[in-house]
Short mmCIF file of C-alpha atoms in Angstrom, two decimals:
data_model
loop_
_atom_site.label_atom_id
_atom_site.label_comp_id
_atom_site.label_asym_id
_atom_site.label_seq_id
_atom_site.Cartn_x
_atom_site.Cartn_y
_atom_site.Cartn_z
CA UNK A 23 61.72 96.25 92.76
CA UNK A 24 62.07 92.79 94.28
CA UNK A 25 63.22 89.56 92.65
CA UNK A 26 63.76 87.46 95.79
CA UNK A 27 61.02 86.20 98.05
CA UNK A 28 61.59 86.09 101.79
CA UNK A 29 62.23 82.30 101.63
CA UNK A 30 64.77 82.94 98.82
CA UNK A 31 66.65 85.43 101.00
CA UNK A 32 66.62 83.03 103.95
CA UNK A 33 67.94 80.21 101.76
CA UNK A 34 70.82 82.33 100.44
CA UNK A 35 71.55 83.48 103.99
CA UNK A 36 71.60 79.90 105.32
CA UNK A 37 73.83 78.74 102.46
CA UNK A 38 76.16 81.67 103.17
CA UNK A 39 76.47 80.78 106.85
CA UNK A 40 77.10 77.14 105.95
CA UNK A 41 79.91 78.06 103.54
CA UNK A 42 81.51 80.50 105.98
CA UNK A 43 81.41 77.94 108.80
CA UNK A 44 82.41 74.74 106.99
CA UNK A 45 84.33 75.88 103.89
CA UNK A 46 85.68 79.25 104.96
CA UNK A 47 87.69 81.78 102.98
CA UNK A 48 91.40 81.90 102.18
CA UNK A 49 93.28 84.92 103.56
CA UNK A 50 96.88 85.56 102.47
CA UNK A 51 97.82 87.84 105.34
CA UNK A 52 99.62 86.47 108.41
CA UNK A 53 98.72 89.47 110.54
CA UNK A 54 95.01 89.09 109.86
CA UNK A 55 95.20 85.32 110.39
CA UNK A 56 96.79 85.86 113.79
CA UNK A 57 94.22 88.50 114.69
CA UNK A 58 91.28 86.28 113.74
CA UNK A 59 92.76 83.37 115.65
CA UNK A 60 92.98 85.58 118.75
CA UNK A 61 89.30 86.40 118.24
CA UNK A 62 88.46 82.71 118.49
CA UNK A 63 87.94 81.87 114.84
CA UNK A 64 89.04 78.57 113.34
CA UNK A 65 92.26 79.32 111.46
CA UNK A 66 94.22 76.73 109.48
CA UNK A 67 97.67 78.31 109.33
CA UNK A 68 98.94 75.83 106.75
CA UNK A 69 96.17 76.39 104.19
CA UNK A 70 95.48 79.97 105.40
CA UNK A 71 91.75 79.23 105.46
CA UNK A 72 89.56 80.91 108.08
CA UNK A 73 86.15 79.57 109.07
CA UNK A 74 83.60 81.96 110.55
CA UNK A 75 81.14 80.57 113.10
CA UNK A 76 77.47 81.51 112.88
CA UNK A 77 77.66 83.28 116.21
CA UNK A 78 80.63 85.38 115.12
CA UNK A 79 78.88 86.41 111.90
CA UNK A 80 75.64 87.32 113.69
CA UNK A 81 77.44 89.33 116.39
CA UNK A 82 79.62 91.23 113.91
CA UNK A 83 76.82 92.01 111.46
CA UNK A 84 74.71 93.32 114.33
CA UNK A 85 77.34 95.98 115.04
CA UNK A 86 77.15 97.65 111.61
CA UNK A 87 75.53 101.11 111.55
CA UNK A 88 72.47 100.94 109.25
CA UNK A 89 73.20 104.43 107.91
CA UNK A 90 75.73 107.26 108.08
CA UNK A 91 76.01 110.90 107.02
CA UNK A 92 78.34 112.05 104.22
CA UNK A 93 79.90 115.52 103.89
CA UNK A 94 81.56 117.48 101.10
CA UNK A 95 85.20 118.58 101.05
CA UNK A 96 84.36 121.80 102.92
CA UNK A 97 82.71 119.88 105.75
CA UNK A 98 79.12 120.65 104.76
CA UNK A 99 76.43 117.96 105.06
CA UNK A 100 75.75 116.30 101.69
CA UNK A 101 73.46 113.27 102.16
CA UNK A 102 72.80 110.09 104.13
CA UNK A 103 73.85 106.61 103.00
CA UNK A 104 71.28 104.05 104.11
CA UNK A 105 68.14 106.20 104.22
CA UNK A 106 66.61 104.17 101.34
CA UNK A 107 66.82 107.16 98.99
CA UNK A 108 68.93 106.37 95.88
CA UNK A 109 72.24 108.20 95.44
CA UNK A 110 74.12 108.55 92.16
CA UNK A 111 77.86 107.93 92.10
CA UNK A 112 79.73 108.84 88.92
CA UNK A 113 82.75 106.79 87.88
CA UNK A 114 84.90 104.75 87.82
CA UNK A 115 88.30 103.20 87.02
CA UNK A 116 88.08 102.83 83.23
CA UNK A 117 91.24 103.10 81.14
CA UNK A 118 90.11 104.42 77.75
CA UNK A 119 88.27 107.62 76.86
CA UNK A 120 86.04 108.25 73.84
CA UNK A 121 86.95 111.69 72.52
CA UNK A 122 83.76 113.75 72.06
CA UNK A 123 85.26 115.74 69.16
CA UNK A 124 86.80 112.97 67.08
CA UNK A 125 84.74 109.99 68.23
CA UNK A 126 87.97 108.03 68.60
CA UNK A 127 88.83 105.83 71.55
CA UNK A 128 92.14 106.83 73.15
CA UNK A 129 94.07 106.48 76.38
CA UNK A 130 92.74 108.65 79.19
CA UNK A 131 94.54 111.67 80.63
CA UNK A 132 94.62 113.67 83.85
CA UNK A 133 92.85 116.54 82.06
CA UNK A 134 89.98 114.13 81.27
CA UNK A 135 89.54 113.46 85.00
CA UNK A 136 89.67 117.19 85.76
CA UNK A 137 86.96 117.89 83.18
CA UNK A 138 84.83 115.02 84.47
CA UNK A 139 85.09 116.29 88.04
CA UNK A 140 84.12 119.84 87.05
CA UNK A 141 81.08 118.53 85.15
CA UNK A 142 80.01 116.39 88.11
CA UNK A 143 80.42 119.37 90.42
CA UNK A 144 77.73 121.27 88.49
CA UNK A 145 75.34 118.35 87.89
CA UNK A 146 72.75 118.27 90.66
CA UNK A 147 71.97 114.62 89.93
CA UNK A 148 75.50 113.49 90.87
CA UNK A 149 75.93 112.94 94.61
CA UNK A 150 79.43 111.45 94.87
CA UNK A 151 82.32 111.25 92.41
CA UNK A 152 84.43 108.21 91.64
CA UNK A 153 87.67 108.29 89.67
CA UNK A 154 86.28 107.96 86.10
CA UNK A 155 89.45 106.74 84.42
CA UNK A 156 92.97 105.76 85.40
CA UNK A 157 94.97 108.48 83.57
CA UNK A 158 97.73 107.10 81.37
CA UNK A 159 99.73 110.30 80.77
CA UNK A 160 101.72 110.24 84.01
CA UNK A 161 105.39 109.41 84.66
CA UNK A 162 104.74 106.54 87.09
CA UNK A 163 102.15 103.94 85.95
CA UNK A 164 101.70 102.68 89.51
CA UNK A 165 100.46 106.11 90.62
CA UNK A 166 97.49 106.46 88.25
CA UNK A 167 94.97 106.35 91.11
CA UNK A 168 96.81 109.09 93.01
CA UNK A 169 96.76 111.43 90.01
CA UNK A 170 93.10 110.61 89.40
CA UNK A 171 92.07 111.19 93.01
CA UNK A 172 94.05 114.45 93.15
CA UNK A 173 92.30 115.68 89.98
CA UNK A 174 88.84 114.93 91.42
CA UNK A 175 89.57 116.56 94.78
CA UNK A 176 91.03 119.70 93.23
CA UNK A 177 88.18 120.19 90.74
CA UNK A 178 85.14 119.46 92.92
CA UNK A 179 83.93 119.75 96.49
CA UNK A 180 81.57 116.76 96.33
CA UNK A 181 82.31 113.58 98.32
CA UNK A 182 84.61 111.08 96.61
CA UNK A 183 85.08 107.33 96.46
CA UNK A 184 88.01 105.32 95.17
CA UNK A 185 89.42 101.81 94.90
CA UNK A 186 93.21 101.58 95.14
CA UNK A 187 95.04 98.71 93.47
CA UNK A 188 97.69 98.36 96.20
CA UNK A 189 98.08 99.02 99.91
CA UNK A 190 100.85 101.56 99.22
CA UNK A 191 98.55 103.58 96.97
CA UNK A 192 95.68 103.22 99.45
CA UNK A 193 97.85 104.62 102.23
CA UNK A 194 98.62 107.71 100.15
CA UNK A 195 94.95 108.10 99.12
CA UNK A 196 93.93 108.16 102.78
CA UNK A 197 96.56 110.83 103.47
CA UNK A 198 95.26 112.88 100.53
CA UNK A 199 91.68 112.69 101.81
CA UNK A 200 92.78 113.79 105.28
CA UNK A 201 94.77 116.72 103.91
CA UNK A 202 91.95 117.94 101.67
CA UNK A 203 88.98 117.59 104.02
CA UNK A 204 87.99 120.56 106.17
CA UNK A 205 86.59 118.28 108.89
CA UNK A 206 87.73 115.27 110.91
CA UNK A 207 87.58 111.95 109.03
CA UNK A 208 87.08 110.10 112.31
CA UNK A 209 83.74 111.81 112.92
CA UNK A 210 82.67 112.88 109.41
CA UNK A 211 82.64 110.95 106.14
CA UNK A 212 84.12 112.68 103.08
CA UNK A 213 85.67 109.79 101.15
CA UNK A 214 84.66 106.14 100.81
CA UNK A 215 87.20 103.44 100.00
CA UNK A 216 86.43 100.23 98.13
CA UNK A 217 88.12 96.84 98.52
CA UNK A 218 87.46 93.62 96.63
CA UNK A 219 88.16 89.97 97.39
CA UNK A 220 89.19 87.65 94.56
CA UNK A 221 86.50 85.17 93.63
CA UNK A 222 85.96 82.50 94.65
CA UNK A 223 86.41 82.94 98.43
CA UNK A 224 89.91 84.44 98.43
CA UNK A 225 91.48 87.55 99.99
CA UNK A 226 94.83 88.75 98.66
CA UNK A 227 97.35 90.07 101.15
CA UNK A 228 97.57 93.63 99.83
CA UNK A 229 93.77 93.99 99.96
CA UNK A 230 93.69 92.88 103.61
CA UNK A 231 96.52 95.31 104.32
CA UNK A 232 94.45 98.12 102.77
CA UNK A 233 91.50 97.18 104.97
CA UNK A 234 93.69 97.21 108.07
CA UNK A 235 95.08 100.63 107.05
CA UNK A 236 91.66 102.14 106.36
CA UNK A 237 89.61 100.99 109.35
CA UNK A 238 91.49 103.06 111.99
CA UNK A 239 91.05 106.27 109.94
CA UNK A 240 87.25 106.20 110.13
CA UNK A 241 86.93 106.19 106.31
CA UNK A 242 84.05 103.82 105.40
CA UNK A 243 84.85 100.69 103.43
CA UNK A 244 82.75 99.25 100.65
CA UNK A 245 83.26 95.51 100.18
CA UNK A 246 82.77 94.81 96.48
CA UNK A 247 83.11 91.17 95.38
CA UNK A 248 83.32 90.57 91.63
CA UNK A 249 82.40 86.92 90.95
CA UNK A 250 81.86 85.96 87.30
CA UNK A 251 79.16 83.35 86.67
CA UNK A 252 80.60 80.28 84.98
CA UNK A 253 84.21 81.36 85.62
CA UNK A 254 84.75 82.14 89.30
CA UNK A 255 81.25 81.36 90.58
CA UNK A 256 78.41 78.94 89.75
CA UNK A 257 76.56 79.77 86.55
CA UNK A 258 73.18 79.82 88.31
CA UNK A 259 72.10 83.23 89.58
CA UNK A 260 71.35 81.77 93.02
CA UNK A 261 74.92 80.44 93.16
CA UNK A 262 76.32 83.76 91.94
CA UNK A 263 74.37 85.65 94.63
CA UNK A 264 75.56 83.25 97.30
CA UNK A 265 79.25 83.49 96.41
CA UNK A 266 78.98 87.27 96.40
CA UNK A 267 77.21 87.19 99.76
CA UNK A 268 79.85 84.94 101.34
CA UNK A 269 82.71 87.11 100.16
CA UNK A 270 80.99 90.34 101.15
CA UNK A 271 80.04 89.12 104.63
CA UNK A 272 83.54 87.77 105.28
CA UNK A 273 84.93 91.26 104.65
CA UNK A 274 82.26 93.02 106.70
CA UNK A 275 82.83 90.66 109.64
CA UNK A 276 86.60 91.20 109.59
CA UNK A 277 86.09 94.97 109.62
CA UNK A 278 83.72 94.79 112.60
CA UNK A 279 86.18 92.60 114.48
CA UNK A 280 88.88 95.21 113.82
CA UNK A 281 86.65 98.12 114.85
CA UNK A 282 83.14 97.42 116.19
CA UNK A 283 80.64 99.83 114.69
CA UNK A 284 82.83 100.80 111.72
CA UNK A 285 80.91 102.31 108.79
CA UNK A 286 80.69 99.90 105.85
CA UNK A 287 78.69 99.27 102.68
CA UNK A 288 77.44 96.04 101.06
CA UNK A 289 78.30 96.04 97.36
CA UNK A 290 78.59 93.85 94.27
CA UNK A 291 80.11 93.94 90.81
CA UNK A 292 79.30 90.49 89.48
CA UNK A 293 78.62 89.63 85.90
CA UNK A 294 77.72 86.75 83.67
CA UNK A 295 80.03 85.46 80.97
CA UNK A 296 79.59 84.62 77.31
CA UNK A 297 80.91 81.06 77.51
CA UNK A 298 81.82 81.02 73.79
CA UNK A 299 83.92 84.19 73.71
CA UNK A 300 84.82 84.72 77.37
CA UNK A 301 83.38 88.25 77.26
CA UNK A 302 82.04 89.69 80.50
CA UNK A 303 78.41 90.68 79.92
CA UNK A 304 78.37 93.58 82.36
CA UNK A 305 75.11 95.02 80.99
CA UNK A 306 73.22 91.74 80.84
CA UNK A 307 69.66 91.34 82.11
CA UNK A 308 70.97 88.78 84.61
CA UNK A 309 73.41 91.31 86.06
CA UNK A 310 70.64 93.82 86.67
CA UNK A 311 68.35 91.19 88.20
CA UNK A 312 71.16 90.30 90.60
CA UNK A 313 71.73 93.95 91.51
CA UNK A 314 68.10 94.21 92.62
CA UNK A 315 68.56 90.99 94.60
CA UNK A 316 71.70 92.40 96.23
CA UNK A 317 69.81 95.49 97.37
CA UNK A 318 67.30 93.13 99.01
CA UNK A 319 70.10 91.21 100.73
CA UNK A 320 71.74 94.43 101.96
CA UNK A 321 68.36 95.54 103.34
CA UNK A 322 67.98 92.12 105.02
CA UNK A 323 71.31 92.66 106.82
CA UNK A 324 70.51 96.35 107.56
CA UNK A 325 73.76 97.38 105.86
#
């Protein structure tokens, strides 16, 4: 499928470069600001806004591997990301669970995640497993991701992906991946981490800290912006695509500056909003049109 013409893609790309160079993105992390300043980027230390030159963006994006191999927990080859063959990832990060016996919606549990992982293990159509729900039956609410990731790892051998909600949790998730994997995370991919900016054009400090923790381990990072049309992005789909592209590229460029050639993925989780109720229309036709457009943009960047 295609929804963007080549001129459309070029226009979004040019608008993205213009925003990165003249508007920039806000980064609430002094360490990253200092690092980017050393790399020659324009950094306003008072406003904490960083502007990315066109040359910097082009050089960094050119370093990204167009594909990489993924392995299961036992170190066996599983599949290739970037070979233009679709992969199915199950998950992730819901809070509630619809009970199949009663039909009632309830809070999720660790046993739900264990069951989900065992099902995914036996389903040939599932390639990689995300944490389906954040289990609520644990003693420490801030550790829901850790219990969820542990349940997936222990009940399946398939590759996993996760998105931690703090740098402390991310640090422990990385340690868990390293302890469980039979291979070397530096040379073989078993887990994929996901980080998100805050729309519009804003990086929170703990997210940047997670990126800086993850890059040295060799674990690939997915940059997943989540702009909402009419709330944190323009209501036009072209504007929504552009904001997502700016945020995604800013993350990918920072990663390549930290570690040239690091494995990354271009992602999106935008949506449109019902302006009367404020509901996020995550299954809207517009959302799916934009997902096709995003695949075209990722292909354009060879990411």
